Every structure is written in C-alpha cells, then in structure tokens.
Tab-separated table of C-alpha atoms in Angstrom:
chain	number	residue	atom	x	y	z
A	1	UNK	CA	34.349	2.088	-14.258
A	2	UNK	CA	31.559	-0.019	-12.661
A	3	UNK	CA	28.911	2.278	-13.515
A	4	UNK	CA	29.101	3.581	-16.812
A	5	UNK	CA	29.293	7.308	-17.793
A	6	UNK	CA	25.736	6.475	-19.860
A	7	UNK	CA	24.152	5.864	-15.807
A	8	UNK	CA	24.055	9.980	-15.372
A	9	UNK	CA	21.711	10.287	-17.801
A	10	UNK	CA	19.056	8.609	-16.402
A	11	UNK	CA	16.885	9.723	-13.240
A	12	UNK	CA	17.813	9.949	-9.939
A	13	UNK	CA	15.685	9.382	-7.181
A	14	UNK	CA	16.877	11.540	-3.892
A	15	UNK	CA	15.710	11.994	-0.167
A	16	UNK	CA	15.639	15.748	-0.030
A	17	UNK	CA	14.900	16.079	3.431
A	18	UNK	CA	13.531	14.320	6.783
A	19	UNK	CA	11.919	14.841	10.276
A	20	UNK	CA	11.957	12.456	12.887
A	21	UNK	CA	9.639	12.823	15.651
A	22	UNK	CA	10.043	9.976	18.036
A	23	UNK	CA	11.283	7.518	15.949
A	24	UNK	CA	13.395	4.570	17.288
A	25	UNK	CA	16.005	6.810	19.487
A	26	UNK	CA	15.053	9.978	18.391
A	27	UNK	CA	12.591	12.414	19.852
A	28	UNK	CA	12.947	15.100	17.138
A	29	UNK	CA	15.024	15.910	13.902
A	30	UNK	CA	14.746	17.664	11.115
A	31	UNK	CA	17.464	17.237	8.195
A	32	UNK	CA	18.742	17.711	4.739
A	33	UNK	CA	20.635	15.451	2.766
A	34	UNK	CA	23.397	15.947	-0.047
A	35	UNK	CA	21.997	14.422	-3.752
A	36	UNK	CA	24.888	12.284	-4.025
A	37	UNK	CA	27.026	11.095	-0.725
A	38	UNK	CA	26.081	11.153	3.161
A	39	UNK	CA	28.281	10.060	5.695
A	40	UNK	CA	26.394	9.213	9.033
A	41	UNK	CA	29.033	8.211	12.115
A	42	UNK	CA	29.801	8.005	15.441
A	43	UNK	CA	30.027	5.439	18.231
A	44	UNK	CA	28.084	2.182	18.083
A	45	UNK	CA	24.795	2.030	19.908
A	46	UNK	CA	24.146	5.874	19.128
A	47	UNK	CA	21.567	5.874	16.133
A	48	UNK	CA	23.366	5.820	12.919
A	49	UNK	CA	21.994	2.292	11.927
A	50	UNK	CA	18.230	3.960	13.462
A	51	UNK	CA	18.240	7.334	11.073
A	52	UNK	CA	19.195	4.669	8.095
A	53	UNK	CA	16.510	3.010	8.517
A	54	UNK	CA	14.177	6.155	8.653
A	55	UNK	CA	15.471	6.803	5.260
A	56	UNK	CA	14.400	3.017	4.081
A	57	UNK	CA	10.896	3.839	5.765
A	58	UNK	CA	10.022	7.143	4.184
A	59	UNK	CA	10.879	5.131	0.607
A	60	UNK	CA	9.307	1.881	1.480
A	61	UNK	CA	6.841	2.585	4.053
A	62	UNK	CA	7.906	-0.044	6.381
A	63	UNK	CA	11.138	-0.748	8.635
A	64	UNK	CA	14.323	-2.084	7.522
A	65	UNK	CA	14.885	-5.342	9.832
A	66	UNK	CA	11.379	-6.797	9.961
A	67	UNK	CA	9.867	-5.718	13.238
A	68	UNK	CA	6.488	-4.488	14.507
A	69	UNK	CA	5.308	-0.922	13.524
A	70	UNK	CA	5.249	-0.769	17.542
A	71	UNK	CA	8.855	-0.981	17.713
A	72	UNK	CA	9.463	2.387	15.621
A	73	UNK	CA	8.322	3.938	18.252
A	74	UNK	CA	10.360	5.671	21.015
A	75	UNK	CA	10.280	3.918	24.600
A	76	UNK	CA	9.258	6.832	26.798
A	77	UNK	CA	8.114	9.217	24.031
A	78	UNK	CA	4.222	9.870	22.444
A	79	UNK	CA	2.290	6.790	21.502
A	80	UNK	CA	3.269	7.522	17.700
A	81	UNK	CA	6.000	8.011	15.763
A	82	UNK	CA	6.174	10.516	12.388
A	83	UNK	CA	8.157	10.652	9.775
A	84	UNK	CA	8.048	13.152	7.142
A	85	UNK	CA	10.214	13.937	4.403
A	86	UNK	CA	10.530	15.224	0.291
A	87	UNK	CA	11.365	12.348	-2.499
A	88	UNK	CA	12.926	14.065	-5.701
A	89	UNK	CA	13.327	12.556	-9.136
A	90	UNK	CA	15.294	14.665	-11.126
A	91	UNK	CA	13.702	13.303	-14.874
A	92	UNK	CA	11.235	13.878	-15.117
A	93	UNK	CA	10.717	16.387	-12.514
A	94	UNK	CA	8.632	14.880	-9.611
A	95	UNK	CA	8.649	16.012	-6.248
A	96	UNK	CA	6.565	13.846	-3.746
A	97	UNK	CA	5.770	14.316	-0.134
A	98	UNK	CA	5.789	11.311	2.086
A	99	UNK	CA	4.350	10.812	5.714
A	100	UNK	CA	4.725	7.213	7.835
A	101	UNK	CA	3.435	7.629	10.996
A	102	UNK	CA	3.049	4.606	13.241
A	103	UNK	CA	1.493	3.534	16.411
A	104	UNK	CA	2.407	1.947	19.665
A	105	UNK	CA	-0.266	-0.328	19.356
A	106	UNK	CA	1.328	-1.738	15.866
A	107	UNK	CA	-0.857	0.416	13.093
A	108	UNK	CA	0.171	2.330	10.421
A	109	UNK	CA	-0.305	5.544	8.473
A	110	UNK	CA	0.850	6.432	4.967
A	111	UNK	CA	0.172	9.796	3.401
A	112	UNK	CA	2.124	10.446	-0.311
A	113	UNK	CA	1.120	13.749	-1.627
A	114	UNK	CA	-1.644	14.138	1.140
A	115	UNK	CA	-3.309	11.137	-0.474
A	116	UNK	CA	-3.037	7.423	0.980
A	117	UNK	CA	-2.030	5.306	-1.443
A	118	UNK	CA	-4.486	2.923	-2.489
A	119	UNK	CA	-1.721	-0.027	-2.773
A	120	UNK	CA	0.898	0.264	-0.222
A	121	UNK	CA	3.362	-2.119	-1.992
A	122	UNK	CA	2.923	-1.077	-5.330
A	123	UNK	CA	3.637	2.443	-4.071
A	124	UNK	CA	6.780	1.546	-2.536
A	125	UNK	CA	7.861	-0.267	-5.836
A	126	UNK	CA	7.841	3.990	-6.833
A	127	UNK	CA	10.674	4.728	-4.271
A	128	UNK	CA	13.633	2.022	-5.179
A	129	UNK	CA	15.932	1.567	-2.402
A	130	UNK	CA	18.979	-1.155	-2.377
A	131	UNK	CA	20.200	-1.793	1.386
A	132	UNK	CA	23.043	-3.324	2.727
A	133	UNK	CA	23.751	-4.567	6.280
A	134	UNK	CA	26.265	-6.397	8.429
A	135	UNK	CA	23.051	-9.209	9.264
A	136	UNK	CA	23.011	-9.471	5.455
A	137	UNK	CA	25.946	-11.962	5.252
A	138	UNK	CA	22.749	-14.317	5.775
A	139	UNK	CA	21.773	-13.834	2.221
A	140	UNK	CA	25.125	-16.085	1.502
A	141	UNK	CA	25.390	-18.634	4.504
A	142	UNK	CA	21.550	-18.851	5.102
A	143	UNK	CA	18.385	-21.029	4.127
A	144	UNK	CA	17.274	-21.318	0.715
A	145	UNK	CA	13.970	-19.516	1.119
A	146	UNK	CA	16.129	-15.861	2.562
A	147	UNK	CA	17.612	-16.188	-1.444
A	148	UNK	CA	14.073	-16.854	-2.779
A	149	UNK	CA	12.464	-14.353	-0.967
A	150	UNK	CA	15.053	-11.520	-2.002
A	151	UNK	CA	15.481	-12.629	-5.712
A	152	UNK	CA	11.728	-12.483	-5.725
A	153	UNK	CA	12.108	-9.042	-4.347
A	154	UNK	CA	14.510	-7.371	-7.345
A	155	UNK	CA	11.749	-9.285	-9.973
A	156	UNK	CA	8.788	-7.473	-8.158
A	157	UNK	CA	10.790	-4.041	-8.559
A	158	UNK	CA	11.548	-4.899	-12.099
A	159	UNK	CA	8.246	-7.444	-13.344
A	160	UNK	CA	5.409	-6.037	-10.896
A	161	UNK	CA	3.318	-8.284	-12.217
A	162	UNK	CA	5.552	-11.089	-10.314
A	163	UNK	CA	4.113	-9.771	-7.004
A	164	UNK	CA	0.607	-10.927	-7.824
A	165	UNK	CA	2.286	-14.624	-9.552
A	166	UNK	CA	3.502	-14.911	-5.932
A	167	UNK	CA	0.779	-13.948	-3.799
A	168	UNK	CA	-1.459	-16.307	-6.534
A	169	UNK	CA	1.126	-19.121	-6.078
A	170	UNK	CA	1.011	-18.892	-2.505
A	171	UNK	CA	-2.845	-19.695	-2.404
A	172	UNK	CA	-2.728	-22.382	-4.752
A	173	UNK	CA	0.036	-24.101	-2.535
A	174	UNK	CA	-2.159	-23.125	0.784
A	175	UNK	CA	-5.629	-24.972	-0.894
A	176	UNK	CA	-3.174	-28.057	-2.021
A	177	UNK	CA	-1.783	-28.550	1.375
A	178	UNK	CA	-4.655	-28.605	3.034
A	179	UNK	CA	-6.321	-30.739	0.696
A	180	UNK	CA	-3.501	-33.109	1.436
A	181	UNK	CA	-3.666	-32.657	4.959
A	182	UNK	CA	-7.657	-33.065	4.871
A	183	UNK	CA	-6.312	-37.614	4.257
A	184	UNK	CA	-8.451	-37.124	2.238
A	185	UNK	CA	-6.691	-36.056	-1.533
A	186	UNK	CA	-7.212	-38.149	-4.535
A	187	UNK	CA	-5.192	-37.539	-7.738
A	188	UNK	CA	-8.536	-36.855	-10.293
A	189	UNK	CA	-9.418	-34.715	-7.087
A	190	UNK	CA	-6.078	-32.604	-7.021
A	191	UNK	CA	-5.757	-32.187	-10.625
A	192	UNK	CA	-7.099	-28.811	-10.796
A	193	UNK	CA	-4.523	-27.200	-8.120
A	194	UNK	CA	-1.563	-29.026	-10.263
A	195	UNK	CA	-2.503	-27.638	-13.232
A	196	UNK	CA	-2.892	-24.075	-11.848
A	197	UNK	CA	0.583	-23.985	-9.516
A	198	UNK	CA	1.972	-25.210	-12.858
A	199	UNK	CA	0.788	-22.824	-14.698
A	200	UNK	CA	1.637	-19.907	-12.017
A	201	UNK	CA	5.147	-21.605	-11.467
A	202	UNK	CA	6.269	-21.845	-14.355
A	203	UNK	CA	5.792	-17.719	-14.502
A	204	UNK	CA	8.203	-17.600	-11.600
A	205	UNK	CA	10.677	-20.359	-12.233
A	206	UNK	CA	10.624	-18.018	-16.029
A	207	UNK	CA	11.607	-14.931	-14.424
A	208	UNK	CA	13.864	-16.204	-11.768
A	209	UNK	CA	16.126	-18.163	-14.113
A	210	UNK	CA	16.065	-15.113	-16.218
A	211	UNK	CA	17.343	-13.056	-13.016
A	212	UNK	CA	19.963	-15.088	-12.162
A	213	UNK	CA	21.400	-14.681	-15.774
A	214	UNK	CA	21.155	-11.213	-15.473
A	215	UNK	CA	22.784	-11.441	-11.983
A	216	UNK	CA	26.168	-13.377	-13.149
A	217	UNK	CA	26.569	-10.930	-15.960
A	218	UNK	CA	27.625	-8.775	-13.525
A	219	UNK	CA	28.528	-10.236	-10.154
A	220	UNK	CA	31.909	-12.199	-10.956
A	221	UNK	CA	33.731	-8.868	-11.653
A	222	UNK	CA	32.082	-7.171	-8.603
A	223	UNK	CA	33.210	-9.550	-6.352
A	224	UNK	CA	36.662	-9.801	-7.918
A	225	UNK	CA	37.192	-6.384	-6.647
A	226	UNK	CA	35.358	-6.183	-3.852
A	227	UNK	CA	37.260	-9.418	-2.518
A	228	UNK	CA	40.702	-8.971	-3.921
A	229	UNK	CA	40.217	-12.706	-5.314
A	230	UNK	CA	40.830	-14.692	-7.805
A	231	UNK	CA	38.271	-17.066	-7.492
A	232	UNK	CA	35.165	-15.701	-9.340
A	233	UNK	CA	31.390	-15.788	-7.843
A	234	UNK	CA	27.858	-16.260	-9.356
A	235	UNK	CA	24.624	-17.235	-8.224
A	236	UNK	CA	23.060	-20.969	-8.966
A	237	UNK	CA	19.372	-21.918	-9.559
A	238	UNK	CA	18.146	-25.458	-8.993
A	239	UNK	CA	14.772	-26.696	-9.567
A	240	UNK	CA	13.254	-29.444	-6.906
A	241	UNK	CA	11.941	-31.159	-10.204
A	242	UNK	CA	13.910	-32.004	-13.438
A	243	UNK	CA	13.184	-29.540	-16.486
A	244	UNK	CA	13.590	-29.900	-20.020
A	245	UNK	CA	14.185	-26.626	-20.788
A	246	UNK	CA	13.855	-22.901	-19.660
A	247	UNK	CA	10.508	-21.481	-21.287
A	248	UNK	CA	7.526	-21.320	-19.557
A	249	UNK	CA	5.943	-23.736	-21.629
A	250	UNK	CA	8.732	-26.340	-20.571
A	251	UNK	CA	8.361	-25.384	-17.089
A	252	UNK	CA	4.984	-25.733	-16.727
A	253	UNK	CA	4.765	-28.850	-18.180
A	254	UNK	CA	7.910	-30.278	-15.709
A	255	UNK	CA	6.097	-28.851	-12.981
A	256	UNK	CA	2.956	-30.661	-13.476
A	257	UNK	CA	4.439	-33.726	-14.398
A	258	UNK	CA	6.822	-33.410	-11.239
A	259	UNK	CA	3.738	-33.249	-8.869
A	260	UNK	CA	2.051	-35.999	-10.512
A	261	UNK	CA	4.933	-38.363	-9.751
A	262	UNK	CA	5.194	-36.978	-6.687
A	263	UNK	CA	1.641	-37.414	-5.575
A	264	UNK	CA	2.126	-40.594	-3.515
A	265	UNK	CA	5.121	-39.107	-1.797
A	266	UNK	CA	2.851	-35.842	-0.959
A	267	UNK	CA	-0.092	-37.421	0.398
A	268	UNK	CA	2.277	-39.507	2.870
A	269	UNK	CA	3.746	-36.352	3.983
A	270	UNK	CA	0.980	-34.449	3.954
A	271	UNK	CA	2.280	-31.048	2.126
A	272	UNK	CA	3.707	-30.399	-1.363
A	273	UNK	CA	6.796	-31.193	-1.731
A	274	UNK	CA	8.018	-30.390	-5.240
A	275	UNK	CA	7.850	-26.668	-7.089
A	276	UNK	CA	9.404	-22.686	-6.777
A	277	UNK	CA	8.428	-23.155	-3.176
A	278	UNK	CA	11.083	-25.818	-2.826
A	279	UNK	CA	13.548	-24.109	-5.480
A	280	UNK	CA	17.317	-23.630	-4.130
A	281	UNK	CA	19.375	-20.510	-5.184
A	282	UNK	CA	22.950	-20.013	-3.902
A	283	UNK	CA	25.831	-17.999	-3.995
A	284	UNK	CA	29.018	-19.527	-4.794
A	285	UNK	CA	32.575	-18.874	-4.654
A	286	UNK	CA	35.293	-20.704	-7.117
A	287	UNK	CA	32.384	-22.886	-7.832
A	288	UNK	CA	31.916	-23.997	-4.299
A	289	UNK	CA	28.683	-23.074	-1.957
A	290	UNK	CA	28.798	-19.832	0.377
A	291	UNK	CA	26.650	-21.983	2.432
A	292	UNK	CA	28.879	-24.397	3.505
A	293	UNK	CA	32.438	-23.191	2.790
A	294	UNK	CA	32.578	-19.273	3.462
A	295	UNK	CA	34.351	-17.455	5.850
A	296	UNK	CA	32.500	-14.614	7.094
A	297	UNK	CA	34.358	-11.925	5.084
A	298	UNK	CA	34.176	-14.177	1.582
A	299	UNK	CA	30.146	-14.494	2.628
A	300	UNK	CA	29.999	-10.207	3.244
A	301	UNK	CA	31.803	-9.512	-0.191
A	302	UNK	CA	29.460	-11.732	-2.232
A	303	UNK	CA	26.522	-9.978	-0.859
A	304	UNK	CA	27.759	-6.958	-1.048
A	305	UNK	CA	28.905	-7.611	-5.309
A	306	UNK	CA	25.155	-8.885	-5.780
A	307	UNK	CA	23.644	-5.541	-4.005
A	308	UNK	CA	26.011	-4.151	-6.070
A	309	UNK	CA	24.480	-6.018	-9.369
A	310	UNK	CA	20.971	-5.394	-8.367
A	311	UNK	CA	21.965	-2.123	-8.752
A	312	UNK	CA	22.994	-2.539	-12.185
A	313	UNK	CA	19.605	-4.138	-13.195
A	314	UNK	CA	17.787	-1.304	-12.371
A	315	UNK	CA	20.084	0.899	-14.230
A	316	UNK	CA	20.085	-1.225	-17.146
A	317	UNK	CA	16.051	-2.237	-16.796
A	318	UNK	CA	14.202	0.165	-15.066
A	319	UNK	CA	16.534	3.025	-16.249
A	320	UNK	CA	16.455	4.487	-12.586
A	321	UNK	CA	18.818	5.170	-10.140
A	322	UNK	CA	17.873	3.782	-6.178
A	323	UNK	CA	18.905	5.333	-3.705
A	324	UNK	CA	21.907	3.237	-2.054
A	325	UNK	CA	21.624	2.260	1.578
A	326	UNK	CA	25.108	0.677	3.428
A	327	UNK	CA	25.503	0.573	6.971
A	328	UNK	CA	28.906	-0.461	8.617
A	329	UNK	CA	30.324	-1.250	5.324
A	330	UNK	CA	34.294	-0.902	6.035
A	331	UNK	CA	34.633	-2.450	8.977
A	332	UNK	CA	35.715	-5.622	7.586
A	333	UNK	CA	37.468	-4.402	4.313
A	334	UNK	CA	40.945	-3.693	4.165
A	335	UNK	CA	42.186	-0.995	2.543
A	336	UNK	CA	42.732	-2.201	-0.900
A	337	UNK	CA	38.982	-3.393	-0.706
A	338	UNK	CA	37.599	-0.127	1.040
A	339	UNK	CA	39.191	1.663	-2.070
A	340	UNK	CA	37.880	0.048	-4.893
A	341	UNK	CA	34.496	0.023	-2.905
A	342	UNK	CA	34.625	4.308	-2.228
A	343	UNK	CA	36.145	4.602	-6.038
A	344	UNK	CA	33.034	2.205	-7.010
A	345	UNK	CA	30.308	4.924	-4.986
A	346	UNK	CA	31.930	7.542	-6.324
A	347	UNK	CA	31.335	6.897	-10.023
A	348	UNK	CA	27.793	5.992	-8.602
A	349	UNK	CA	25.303	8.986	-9.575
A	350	UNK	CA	22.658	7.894	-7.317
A	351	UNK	CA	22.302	8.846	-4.008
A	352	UNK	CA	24.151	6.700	-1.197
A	353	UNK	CA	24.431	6.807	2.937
A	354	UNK	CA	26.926	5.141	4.408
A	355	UNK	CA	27.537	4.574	8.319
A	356	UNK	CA	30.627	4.195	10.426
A	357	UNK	CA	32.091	4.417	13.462
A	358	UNK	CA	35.038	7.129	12.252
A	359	UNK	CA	34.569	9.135	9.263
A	360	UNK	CA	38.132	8.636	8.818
A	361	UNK	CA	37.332	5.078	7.406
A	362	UNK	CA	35.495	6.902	4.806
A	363	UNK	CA	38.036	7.370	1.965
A	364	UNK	CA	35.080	9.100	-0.402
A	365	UNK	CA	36.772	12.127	-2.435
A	366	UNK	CA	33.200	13.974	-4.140
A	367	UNK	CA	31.692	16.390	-2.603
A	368	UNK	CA	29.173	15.075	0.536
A	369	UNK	CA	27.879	15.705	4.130
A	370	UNK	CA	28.411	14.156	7.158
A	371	UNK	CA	26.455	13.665	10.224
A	372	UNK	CA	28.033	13.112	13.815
A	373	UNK	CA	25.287	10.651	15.850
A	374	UNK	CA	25.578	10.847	19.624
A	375	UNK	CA	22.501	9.646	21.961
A	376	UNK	CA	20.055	10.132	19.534
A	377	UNK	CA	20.960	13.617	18.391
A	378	UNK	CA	22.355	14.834	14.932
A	379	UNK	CA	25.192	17.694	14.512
A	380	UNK	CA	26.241	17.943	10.813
C-alpha cells in the first residue's frame, strides 16, 4: 500500500464547492465536488485542463501555468473574473471561504473569510495543493533552476521560514552582482556580502540536501511501479563549490571560502558565479541523468513518482493531506501502469481530480463524480 492505513487519520483538506464566473472559458458555473475522487473529461480543447486550474487558484490564489491575472479572464466576457468557493479541513474542523477575483487589466483580489489576507503567500502555504501536468515532464529533461525552484517550493510548504532565506538570498546575490558589475569590487570591499550569502546559503543548501534525502526514501519504489522498471530512480544534489560536510556550519564555511577563491573569476565575469544559485539537482534513472538520456515516457513517470513523494512528505511532516491535482495522466500509461497508478489514488484519502479525454481510461473503483466538459459548460 503506498499510503499507509495510519494517512486516514490525519486531516484532509477538501474543495467543497466552486463558482466560476468568467473564468478562462467559462462564463458561469457553480459546482460541488466529491471529498475523495473527481473525474473531469471530455474532448481536448473543451475546459477540463481550465476548471483544474480554478481549483489550484481558489487554494493558491494564483494560476496554475504562470500567466498574467489578465489571462484568467474570459475573451468577450466582463472585465473580471470571480471565483468563489468553500475549503474544508476535516481535523480540526475549519471551514474557510475563499474569493479570487481578477482583472483584465492584470490586478488581483483575494478575500478568505471576508478578510484579505495580510500575506498572500503565506496564506496559500494554508491550502496545500500537489499538481501534475503533461508540461511537467520539464521538471526531468529541463534546466537546473525549474528543479531548484520546485524543491524550494515543497521546503517553503514544509520550513516557511525557507521562503524568507530565499527572498534574503536573492538580495544579497542582487547587491553582489552589481557591486561586481559597478568594475569597481575589491575583495576587503565585498567581504560583507560573502559572509552574509554564506551565512543565508548555507540555510538553504541545509534544507535542500535534507529534502532530497527525504525524497529518495520514497521515490525509487514509486517509480518502480509507476514505470514497470527495473532500473530504480532518485534525485541528485550537487553543490557549484566543494563541501566538507552537510551541516550548516560546514556549508557556510565552503561557501565563503568558495567565493573567496572565486573572486578573481567573478569580477572578470562580472556576476557571482559560485553558491545555491548555481546548485544542480537532477532526476536520474539507473543512475543515469533524465536530462540527457530519457525518453519522454521514462521523463513523465519520474515526475509523476516525485509528485507522488512530495505527497508523502506532507503526510509524514506536515501531517496533512493536499489536495491532489493530475491532468491527462493516462494518456501515456499502459495498462499495467494506469493500474497500479488508480490502485495507488485509491488508497489515497485526500482529495484528487483527474482529467481525461474518456472516462473509460479511468479504471478508479471508490466511490466519485464525474464531470462531462463540452465548450465551456459542465453536466455531471
């Protein structure tokens, strides 16, 4: 069983209900959703990836694939978009009304409780949500910094203290470069921002190494079954400076001592060149890179086992379960992988929605709802 019996005994977090009103395709919808499994199909191009996303936006006040607020809403419709909807946790009892409303002209509105929240992103961190998409696959056969950025996510919902380490990092790195780029930069002169990115870096080299650990307890079964492979997967962290060892103390001190050395090389080029910034996590396969050596359907798997084990971390850490986002997920599984994936969601008691083009695909066996998509408009 990948998730234990023990995971019903801690909260759930559900999406009770949701209106639409001119939001991405649709001018107006009003729906309630089953606490454990919702099927949402129908042709491509019809919505089903669209009313997904609404769900993502109502938990994280944002939208799913990194556009505008502008975008949400509906070409031809009112010059704002709504979305309103209930949040449930089931222990302790908490019910929480959410409203996202954005504008044509790219602003945003966020109501929880009739209140706006004081710290957008700290709210959100209140509503966990783990997605999976088809574009996703980048997360295995992409740049370095997609990896950083998302492993940096999962710490912020676990450590939110890491949010502020990065934001901190980020300005330290900012008032180096330009301090380098001034032609200016001498090393007595630069001394202070090494010693603080150390300091800050070191927190997030720390928690990252301590994710990945965390990760490949987990991910080398997922992906077994998932991929109907042999070959076993984990993820790999490697520093852009050589450490000595993994506590923070170590790692602050190979930090500084990395951009000392690297000074001369810096002021050349002009930025820093050496820290988390430059940091390389992968995903491998049988030992070798997803990068460089896996087929699309090898790359999808591996993502899909570390959504999977993100998952489990909250379980395990947070003692929550999200709510479980997968759109298109069988198209590319066969069936001995599209049953051990349904068997997986059904021990899952967390709330999931799932898209595809023909709810026959869908070889889920617990009780659930589906919804037909067709132009925009909903039939359940």
């Amino acid at each position: 069983m990948i998730f234990p019996v023990s995971q019903f005994t801690i909260p759930v977090l559900i999406v009770k209900s949701l209106s639409l009103r001119d939001i991405r395709c649709y001018a107006s919808e009003t729906l309630s959703f089953h606490p454990r499994f919702n099927l949402v199909y129908g042709e491509n191009g019809q919505g089903k990836t669209n009313l997904l996303e609404a769900v993502y936006m109502l938990c994280r006040f944002k939208p799913l694939r990194g556009v505008s607020s502008s975008e949400i809403v509906r070409f031809g419709g009112r010059s704002s978009a709504l979305l309103k909807g209930v949040i449930e946790k089931d222990s302790p009892a908490l019910v929480t009304d959410v409203s996202v409303s954005f504008s044509d002209k790219g602003g945003k509105k966020v109501e929880v409780n009739g209140k706006r929240p004081a710290n957008l992103a700290k709210k959100a961190l209140d509503f966990e949500v783990v997605h999976f998409t088809p574009s996703e696959v980048e997360l295995a056969k992409g740049s370095p910094s997609l990896r950083r950025r998302y492993f940096d996510s999962i710490i912020c919902g676990l450590v939110p203290s890491h949010f502020q380490d990065i934001l901190d990092f980020q300005r330290v790195l900012r008032q180096r470069n330009s301090f380098l780029a001034s032609g200016r930069a001498t090393s007595s002169g630069i001394a202070l921002w090494d010693g603080q990115m150390a300091e800050i870096g070191a927190r997030i080299v720390e928690k990252r190494l301590r994710l990945v650990k965390r990760i490949n307890r987990e991910i080398d079964t997922l992906y077994r079954g998932i991929g109907g492979a042999d070959m076993g997967a984990k993820a790999q962290y490697e520093t852009s400076f050589e450490i000595s060892g993994g506590k923070r103390g170590e790692l602050s001190n190979s930090i500084k001592k990395a951009l000392e050395n690297g000074f001369s090389r810096d002021t050349k080029a002009r930025h820093t060149s050496t820290g988390p910034h430059r940091d390389r996590i992968s995903l491998q396969i049988g030992g070798k890179d997803c990068a460089l050596f896996a087929s699309q359907g090898e790359a999808r798997s591996v993502v899909l086992a570390l959504k999977m084990a993100e998952i489990r971390l909250y379980q395990e850490i947070k003692k929550e379960n999200p709510i479980f986002l997968l759109d298109d997920i069988s198209s590319e599984l066969d069936g001995k992988r599209r049953k051990f994936l349904f068997d997986m969601l059904l021990d899952y008691p967390g709330q999931v929605f799932v898209t595809s083009t023909s709810a026959s695909d869908i070889l889920y066996r617990g009780k659930h709802k589906k919804f037909r998509i067709q132009a925009g408009k909903v039939a359940e």
